[in-house]
Structure formats: structure tokens, C-alpha cells
PDB file of C-alpha atoms and ligand atoms in Angstrom:
ATOM      1  CA  MET A   1     204.685  30.604 280.634  1.00 80.00           C
ATOM      2  CA  GLN A   2     206.463  27.400 281.368  1.00 88.00           C
ATOM      3  CA  LYS A   3     207.281  27.180 284.833  1.00 93.00           C
ATOM      4  CA  ILE A   4     210.065  25.866 286.431  1.00 96.00           C
ATOM      5  CA  PHE A   5     211.106  25.108 290.067  1.00 97.00           C
ATOM      6  CA  ILE A   6     213.897  25.653 292.346  1.00 98.00           C
ATOM      7  CA  VAL A   7     215.304  23.351 294.641  1.00 97.00           C
ATOM      8  CA  GLU A   8     218.080  25.514 296.638  1.00 96.00           C
ATOM      9  CA  ASP A   9     218.432  26.354 300.112  1.00 95.00           C
ATOM     10  CA  ASP A  10     220.671  28.999 299.787  1.00 93.00           C
ATOM     11  CA  PRO A  11     218.524  32.069 299.651  1.00 95.00           C
ATOM     12  CA  SER A  12     220.502  33.962 298.120  1.00 93.00           C
ATOM     13  CA  ILE A  13     221.486  31.830 295.272  1.00 93.00           C
ATOM     14  CA  VAL A  14     217.000  31.534 295.141  1.00 95.00           C
ATOM     15  CA  GLU A  15     217.083  34.902 294.798  1.00 96.00           C
ATOM     16  CA  SER A  16     219.326  35.677 291.699  1.00 93.00           C
ATOM     17  CA  LEU A  17     218.099  32.623 289.793  1.00 95.00           C
ATOM     18  CA  LYS A  18     214.327  33.734 290.437  1.00 96.00           C
ATOM     19  CA  THR A  19     215.864  37.334 289.569  1.00 95.00           C
ATOM     20  CA  ALA A  20     217.157  35.948 286.535  1.00 93.00           C
ATOM     21  CA  LEU A  21     214.713  33.455 285.235  1.00 95.00           C
ATOM     22  CA  ARG A  22     211.110  35.025 286.589  1.00 94.00           C
ATOM     23  CA  GLN A  23     211.323  37.521 282.535  1.00 90.00           C
ATOM     24  CA  ASP A  24     210.876  34.127 280.678  1.00 90.00           C
ATOM     25  CA  PHE A  25     209.068  31.383 282.894  1.00 93.00           C
ATOM     26  CA  ARG A  26     207.290  31.055 286.981  1.00 94.00           C
ATOM     27  CA  VAL A  27     209.434  30.484 288.876  1.00 97.00           C
ATOM     28  CA  THR A  28     209.168  29.223 292.068  1.00 97.00           C
ATOM     29  CA  SER A  29     210.984  27.258 294.913  1.00 97.00           C
ATOM     30  CA  ALA A  30     211.127  24.261 297.504  1.00 96.00           C
ATOM     31  CA  MET A  31     210.137  25.513 300.632  1.00 96.00           C
ATOM     32  CA  ASN A  32     209.831  22.038 302.704  1.00 95.00           C
ATOM     33  CA  PHE A  33     212.392  20.865 302.257  1.00 95.00           C
ATOM     34  CA  ARG A  34     211.002  17.185 303.655  1.00 96.00           C
ATOM     35  CA  ALA A  35     208.356  17.777 301.127  1.00 96.00           C
ATOM     36  CA  VAL A  36     209.893  18.505 297.778  1.00 96.00           C
ATOM     37  CA  LYS A  37     208.537  15.672 294.841  1.00 95.00           C
ATOM     38  CA  GLN A  38     205.356  16.747 296.413  1.00 95.00           C
ATOM     39  CA  GLU A  39     205.771  21.060 296.070  1.00 96.00           C
ATOM     40  CA  ILE A  40     207.344  20.064 292.179  1.00 95.00           C
ATOM     41  CA  GLU A  41     204.280  17.896 290.944  1.00 92.00           C
ATOM     42  CA  GLU A  42     201.595  20.596 292.982  1.00 92.00           C
ATOM     43  CA  PHE A  43     203.203  23.047 290.905  1.00 93.00           C
ATOM     44  CA  GLU A  44     202.956  21.222 287.570  1.00 87.00           C
ATOM     45  CA  ALA A  45     206.549  21.795 287.243  1.00 91.00           C
ATOM     46  CA  ASP A  46     208.444  22.038 283.294  1.00 90.00           C
ATOM     47  CA  LEU A  47     211.469  21.748 285.170  1.00 95.00           C
ATOM     48  CA  VAL A  48     214.073  21.573 287.771  1.00 97.00           C
ATOM     49  CA  LEU A  49     216.700  23.069 288.991  1.00 97.00           C
ATOM     50  CA  MET A  50     218.258  20.551 291.707  1.00 95.00           C
ATOM     51  CA  ASP A  51     220.926  21.741 294.378  1.00 93.00           C
ATOM     52  CA  LEU A  52     223.135  18.947 296.268  1.00 89.00           C
ATOM     53  CA  GLY A  53     223.707  19.290 298.973  1.00 89.00           C
ATOM     54  CA  LEU A  54     219.821  20.108 300.728  1.00 93.00           C
ATOM     55  CA  PRO A  55     218.406  19.773 304.489  1.00 94.00           C
ATOM     56  CA  TYR A  56     217.327  15.701 305.020  1.00 94.00           C
ATOM     57  CA  TYR A  57     217.594  14.645 302.031  1.00 95.00           C
ATOM     58  CA  ASN A  58     220.013  15.358 299.177  1.00 92.00           C
ATOM     59  CA  GLY A  59     219.956  16.590 295.282  1.00 92.00           C
ATOM     60  CA  LEU A  60     220.315  12.908 294.701  1.00 91.00           C
ATOM     61  CA  PHE A  61     217.358  11.052 296.561  1.00 94.00           C
ATOM     62  CA  TRP A  62     215.007  13.979 295.304  1.00 95.00           C
ATOM     63  CA  THR A  63     215.805  13.155 291.778  1.00 93.00           C
ATOM     64  CA  ARG A  64     215.589   9.660 291.597  1.00 92.00           C
ATOM     65  CA  GLU A  65     212.256   9.930 293.916  1.00 93.00           C
ATOM     66  CA  LEU A  66     210.792  12.496 291.206  1.00 91.00           C
ATOM     67  CA  ARG A  67     211.574   9.759 287.956  1.00 87.00           C
ATOM     68  CA  LYS A  68     209.847   7.025 290.204  1.00 84.00           C
ATOM     69  CA  ASP A  69     206.584   8.470 287.818  1.00 79.00           C
ATOM     70  CA  SER A  70     208.061  12.189 286.198  1.00 79.00           C
ATOM     71  CA  GLN A  71     210.248  12.659 283.468  1.00 78.00           C
ATOM     72  CA  VAL A  72     209.972  16.307 284.003  1.00 87.00           C
ATOM     73  CA  PRO A  73     213.694  17.364 283.294  1.00 91.00           C
ATOM     74  CA  VAL A  74     216.291  17.649 286.142  1.00 94.00           C
ATOM     75  CA  ILE A  75     219.528  20.254 285.868  1.00 94.00           C
ATOM     76  CA  PHE A  76     221.881  19.549 288.572  1.00 91.00           C
ATOM     77  CA  ILE A  77     223.682  22.172 290.998  1.00 89.00           C
ATOM     78  CA  SER A  78     226.774  20.730 291.401  1.00 82.00           C
ATOM     79  CA  SER A  79     228.504  22.725 294.138  1.00 76.00           C
ATOM     80  CA  SER A  80     231.714  21.418 293.002  1.00 69.00           C
ATOM     81  CA  SER A  81     233.351  20.662 290.255  1.00 65.00           C
ATOM     82  CA  ASP A  82     233.368  16.816 292.118  1.00 70.00           C
ATOM     83  CA  GLU A  83     233.383  14.715 289.037  1.00 73.00           C
ATOM     84  CA  MET A  84     231.295  11.711 290.705  1.00 75.00           C
ATOM     85  CA  ASN A  85     228.745  14.270 291.970  1.00 78.00           C
ATOM     86  CA  GLN A  86     228.309  14.620 288.191  1.00 77.00           C
ATOM     87  CA  VAL A  87     228.398  11.436 287.327  1.00 79.00           C
ATOM     88  CA  SER A  88     225.773  10.614 289.950  1.00 82.00           C
ATOM     89  CA  ALA A  89     223.406  12.801 289.349  1.00 81.00           C
ATOM     90  CA  MET A  90     222.950  11.865 285.470  1.00 81.00           C
ATOM     91  CA  GLU A  91     222.545   8.109 286.680  1.00 82.00           C
ATOM     92  CA  TYR A  92     220.289   9.182 289.553  1.00 83.00           C
ATOM     93  CA  GLY A  93     217.909  11.064 286.471  1.00 85.00           C
ATOM     94  CA  ALA A  94     219.286  14.200 285.861  1.00 88.00           C
ATOM     95  CA  ASP A  95     219.938  15.590 282.565  1.00 89.00           C
ATOM     96  CA  ASP A  96     222.260  18.339 283.079  1.00 89.00           C
ATOM     97  CA  PHE A  97     224.492  19.880 285.372  1.00 88.00           C
ATOM     98  CA  VAL A  98     225.975  23.157 285.639  1.00 90.00           C
ATOM     99  CA  VAL A  99     228.562  23.527 288.546  1.00 87.00           C
ATOM    100  CA  LYS A 100     228.704  26.999 291.305  1.00 85.00           C
ATOM    101  CA  PRO A 101     229.410  29.237 290.900  1.00 85.00           C
ATOM    102  CA  PHE A 102     227.247  29.000 287.636  1.00 86.00           C
ATOM    103  CA  SER A 103     227.064  32.047 285.059  1.00 89.00           C
ATOM    104  CA  LEU A 104     223.213  32.853 284.614  1.00 91.00           C
ATOM    105  CA  THR A 105     223.426  32.837 280.502  1.00 91.00           C
ATOM    106  CA  ILE A 106     224.658  29.339 280.801  1.00 91.00           C
ATOM    107  CA  LEU A 107     222.292  28.073 282.851  1.00 93.00           C
ATOM    108  CA  LYS A 108     219.249  29.782 280.616  1.00 94.00           C
ATOM    109  CA  ALA A 109     220.476  28.255 277.753  1.00 93.00           C
ATOM    110  CA  LYS A 110     220.692  25.018 278.824  1.00 93.00           C
ATOM    111  CA  ILE A 111     217.001  25.940 280.046  1.00 94.00           C
ATOM    112  CA  ARG A 112     215.495  26.558 276.911  1.00 91.00           C
ATOM    113  CA  ALA A 113     217.834  23.629 275.300  1.00 89.00           C
ATOM    114  CA  LEU A 114     215.659  20.917 277.867  1.00 88.00           C
ATOM    115  CA  LEU A 115     212.506  22.548 277.254  1.00 88.00           C
ATOM    116  CA  ARG A 116     213.052  22.349 273.709  1.00 82.00           C
ATOM    117  CA  ARG A 117     214.030  19.164 273.463  1.00 77.00           C
ATOM    118  CA  THR A 118     211.158  17.834 276.179  1.00 72.00           C
ATOM    119  CA  ALA A 119     208.685  19.966 274.335  1.00 65.00           C
ATOM    120  CA  VAL A 120     208.414  17.426 271.842  1.00 59.00           C
ATOM    121  CA  SER A 121     205.410  15.464 271.691  1.00 70.00           C
ATOM    122  CA  ARG A 122     203.497  13.011 269.916  1.00 79.00           C
ATOM    123  CA  LEU A 123     200.067  12.638 270.615  1.00 88.00           C
ATOM    124  CA  GLU A 124     197.376  10.386 268.083  1.00 90.00           C
ATOM    125  CA  PHE A 125     193.333  10.903 268.120  1.00 94.00           C
ATOM    126  CA  ALA A 126     191.562   8.393 265.091  1.00 92.00           C
ATOM    127  CA  GLY A 127     194.815   7.724 263.514  1.00 92.00           C
ATOM    128  CA  PHE A 128     195.453  11.675 263.227  1.00 94.00           C
ATOM    129  CA  VAL A 129     198.810  12.685 264.644  1.00 91.00           C
ATOM    130  CA  LEU A 130     199.653  16.097 266.861  1.00 92.00           C
ATOM    131  CA  GLU A 131     203.269  16.453 267.005  1.00 84.00           C
ATOM    132  CA  ASP A 132     205.725  19.186 266.113  1.00 74.00           C
ATOM    133  CA  SER A 133     202.507  22.224 266.013  1.00 81.00           C
ATOM    134  CA  LYS A 134     201.846  19.965 262.840  1.00 90.00           C
ATOM    135  CA  LEU A 135     198.405  18.079 262.262  1.00 94.00           C
ATOM    136  CA  ALA A 136     199.199  16.050 259.845  1.00 89.00           C
ATOM    137  CA  ASP A 137     201.036  18.489 257.464  1.00 86.00           C
ATOM    138  CA  VAL A 138     198.553  21.547 258.162  1.00 93.00           C
ATOM    139  CA  GLU A 139     200.739  23.591 260.174  1.00 90.00           C
ATOM    140  CA  LEU A 140     199.248  25.065 263.839  1.00 89.00           C
ATOM    141  CA  SER A 141     199.511  28.866 265.371  1.00 85.00           C
ATOM    142  CA  ALA A 142     200.863  28.779 268.884  1.00 78.00           C
ATOM    143  CA  SER A 143     197.290  29.078 269.829  1.00 84.00           C
ATOM    144  CA  GLU A 144     195.741  26.352 267.923  1.00 91.00           C
ATOM    145  CA  ASN A 145     198.651  24.237 268.976  1.00 87.00           C
ATOM    146  CA  ARG A 146     197.623  24.651 272.281  1.00 87.00           C
ATOM    147  CA  ILE A 147     194.594  23.701 271.904  1.00 93.00           C
ATOM    148  CA  LEU A 148     194.275  20.911 270.164  1.00 95.00           C
ATOM    149  CA  THR A 149     196.970  19.776 272.676  1.00 92.00           C
ATOM    150  CA  ALA A 150     194.448  19.573 275.044  1.00 93.00           C
ATOM    151  CA  LEU A 151     191.857  18.075 273.322  1.00 96.00           C
ATOM    152  CA  PHE A 152     194.167  15.516 272.025  1.00 95.00           C
ATOM    153  CA  LYS A 153     195.122  15.034 275.881  1.00 91.00           C
ATOM    154  CA  ALA A 154     191.500  14.459 276.696  1.00 93.00           C
ATOM    155  CA  GLN A 155     191.133  11.967 274.342  1.00 92.00           C
ATOM    156  CA  GLY A 156     187.357  12.516 273.828  1.00 94.00           C
ATOM    157  CA  GLU A 157     186.168  14.234 277.368  1.00 95.00           C
ATOM    158  CA  VAL A 158     185.202  18.033 277.211  1.00 96.00           C
ATOM    159  CA  VAL A 159     187.651  20.652 277.345  1.00 96.00           C
ATOM    160  CA  SER A 160     185.693  23.042 279.464  1.00 95.00           C
ATOM    161  CA  LYS A 161     186.005  26.903 277.949  1.00 93.00           C
ATOM    162  CA  GLU A 162     187.223  27.930 281.099  1.00 91.00           C
ATOM    163  CA  ALA A 163     190.570  25.563 280.796  1.00 91.00           C
ATOM    164  CA  LEU A 164     191.127  26.368 276.856  1.00 92.00           C
ATOM    165  CA  LEU A 165     190.666  30.209 277.295  1.00 89.00           C
ATOM    166  CA  HIS A 166     192.896  29.561 280.613  1.00 84.00           C
ATOM    167  CA  LEU A 167     195.724  27.890 278.420  1.00 82.00           C
ATOM    168  CA  LEU A 168     195.248  30.733 275.467  1.00 82.00           C
ATOM    169  CA  TRP A 169     196.144  33.378 278.513  1.00 78.00           C
ATOM    170  CA  GLN A 170     199.250  31.575 278.716  1.00 67.00           C
ATOM    171  CA  THR A 171     200.133  32.747 274.842  1.00 62.00           C
ATOM    172  CA  ASP A 172     199.262  36.576 276.223  1.00 57.00           C
ATOM    173  CA  GLU A 173     196.384  36.501 274.095  1.00 66.00           C
ATOM    174  CA  PHE A 174     193.621  38.614 275.079  1.00 73.00           C
ATOM    175  CA  ILE A 175     190.919  36.042 274.570  1.00 80.00           C
ATOM    176  CA  ASP A 176     187.249  35.905 275.399  1.00 85.00           C
ATOM    177  CA  ALA A 177     184.404  32.870 274.833  1.00 85.00           C
ATOM    178  CA  ASN A 178     183.315  34.841 271.787  1.00 87.00           C
ATOM    179  CA  THR A 179     186.767  35.316 270.324  1.00 88.00           C
ATOM    180  CA  LEU A 180     187.259  31.599 271.200  1.00 91.00           C
ATOM    181  CA  ALA A 181     184.606  30.427 269.676  1.00 92.00           C
ATOM    182  CA  VAL A 182     184.750  32.330 266.854  1.00 91.00           C
ATOM    183  CA  LYS A 183     188.600  30.742 267.256  1.00 92.00           C
ATOM    184  CA  MET A 184     187.093  27.159 267.054  1.00 95.00           C
ATOM    185  CA  SER A 185     185.812  28.220 263.783  1.00 95.00           C
ATOM    186  CA  ARG A 186     188.590  29.219 261.723  1.00 95.00           C
ATOM    187  CA  LEU A 187     190.592  26.179 263.205  1.00 96.00           C
ATOM    188  CA  LYS A 188     187.831  23.833 262.464  1.00 97.00           C
ATOM    189  CA  LYS A 189     187.928  25.734 258.360  1.00 96.00           C
ATOM    190  CA  LYS A 190     191.387  25.516 258.501  1.00 96.00           C
ATOM    191  CA  LEU A 191     191.332  21.686 259.515  1.00 97.00           C
ATOM    192  CA  SER A 192     188.278  20.753 257.178  1.00 96.00           C
ATOM    193  CA  SER A 193     191.602  20.324 254.386  1.00 94.00           C
ATOM    194  CA  VAL A 194     192.922  17.322 255.921  1.00 96.00           C
ATOM    195  CA  HIS A 195     188.969  15.880 257.136  1.00 95.00           C
ATOM    196  CA  PHE A 196     189.971  16.790 260.857  1.00 96.00           C
ATOM    197  CA  ASP A 197     186.746  19.146 261.311  1.00 95.00           C
ATOM    198  CA  ASP A 198     184.245  16.839 262.286  1.00 95.00           C
ATOM    199  CA  HIS A 199     186.191  15.571 265.003  1.00 97.00           C
ATOM    200  CA  ILE A 200     185.975  18.604 266.646  1.00 97.00           C
ATOM    201  CA  GLN A 201     182.080  18.638 268.353  1.00 96.00           C
ATOM    202  CA  THR A 202     181.624  21.311 270.314  1.00 94.00           C
ATOM    203  CA  LYS A 203     179.633  20.547 272.971  1.00 92.00           C
ATOM    204  CA  ARG A 204     176.968  23.782 274.097  1.00 90.00           C
ATOM    205  CA  GLY A 205     177.805  25.102 276.846  1.00 87.00           C
ATOM    206  CA  GLU A 206     180.218  22.945 277.922  1.00 92.00           C
ATOM    207  CA  GLY A 207     183.257  23.204 276.140  1.00 95.00           C
ATOM    208  CA  TYR A 208     184.987  20.986 273.223  1.00 97.00           C
ATOM    209  CA  ALA A 209     186.055  17.365 272.594  1.00 97.00           C
ATOM    210  CA  LEU A 210     187.116  15.199 269.774  1.00 97.00           C
ATOM    211  CA  VAL A 211     184.825  12.671 268.012  1.00 96.00           C
TER     212      VAL A 211
HETATM  213 CA1   CA B   1     222.442  23.843 298.958  1.00 90.76          CA
END
């Protein structure tokens, strides 16, 4: 499940957002308004909903702080139709905005659009490209794509079985160590058509790594 972090100091708005988003996302909200950036990083948010008016520092400040080392998508929540605030938000690195009172349906559509746009990633290993759930023209299932994305990101380091199982549970699939082994050998077989199978090495008792 993708993770959304809410930076908003009005508890009633936080609650309504959580209620609306909880069915589809893991949602949490800022607790310490002096350490918003740290909380977002620790949660490993996939997307941030950012209010403008906050205690201590405003939403523009936190957006600029985030942008120093993160490309996490930010949707700004502006309390007025003040165009200047919206322009500033975009200039500070926000990706989109909604104006209070906003429609939850529209907000959800914006969240989905933004997550789709930023989900496109391109990873490379040994001249092979993993992109759009495809490895060298081989179409991957969601779980295969998760496995390979983790292996590509590790770039030759071992990815533990536990880490892979954890990733697969996020796709709501029941899987244990044995079924993981079966899944991996199926995946290798599938990738033998493009000669990638030999690049996936089983590290006995540890996990898997690309070679
Ligand atoms: Ca506020």
C-alpha cells in the first residue's frame, strides 16, 4: 500500500482525510510541527498533503525543506483561493494544490494521478532496463515487478528473503519462504527468454542478488 503523510493542524480535517484515504492508502499525519520533514522521511511517504498555515513554520517552508533532498510528490492545501499562495506553492516545489473546502473525490483523483506520474521509474543493471513493469519487453506481474525493482535498486547487494516477503505482502498476496522460492524460479524461467535468468543469483540462507 502506498503511504500518504498529512501535514495539517486542524484535527477535524485530518480526521476526514484519514477516513477518506484509509481504504486505499496507509495514512498518517504530522505530530510534531517542529519536525515535519523528519517525520515524513521516517514514514517514507509516497505522497504528502501539505497545509499552508501551520504552527511554527508554514507549508511553504516545509515544502522547500523537503525539496532539498526529496522528490516526494506534494499536494498543497490552500485555505483560500489566494492565487499568490498557489503560485508560491508551485514555485517552492509543490506538484499540485486543492483549495479548502475541497472535494475529497477531486483530491483522491489528484493523488492517484500524481502517484501514477511519479511511479514511472527506470532502473538499469548490466545493460538491462526495468521500466513500466517490463524487463526487456517481458511483461511482469505486480509481484514480479516488486521483486525485480528491489533487486535492481540493490544493484548487486543481497536482498534478504524477509525483505522480499515483506514487499509481496504489500500486494496482499499470501506467500511464505517456500512459495517465494517457487516464485523466484518461475520468474527466472520467464526471464530466460531474454537471457536475464543468469543475472539472478540465489544466496543460500540469505536471499537474492543480481550478478
Ligand atoms: Ca492550518
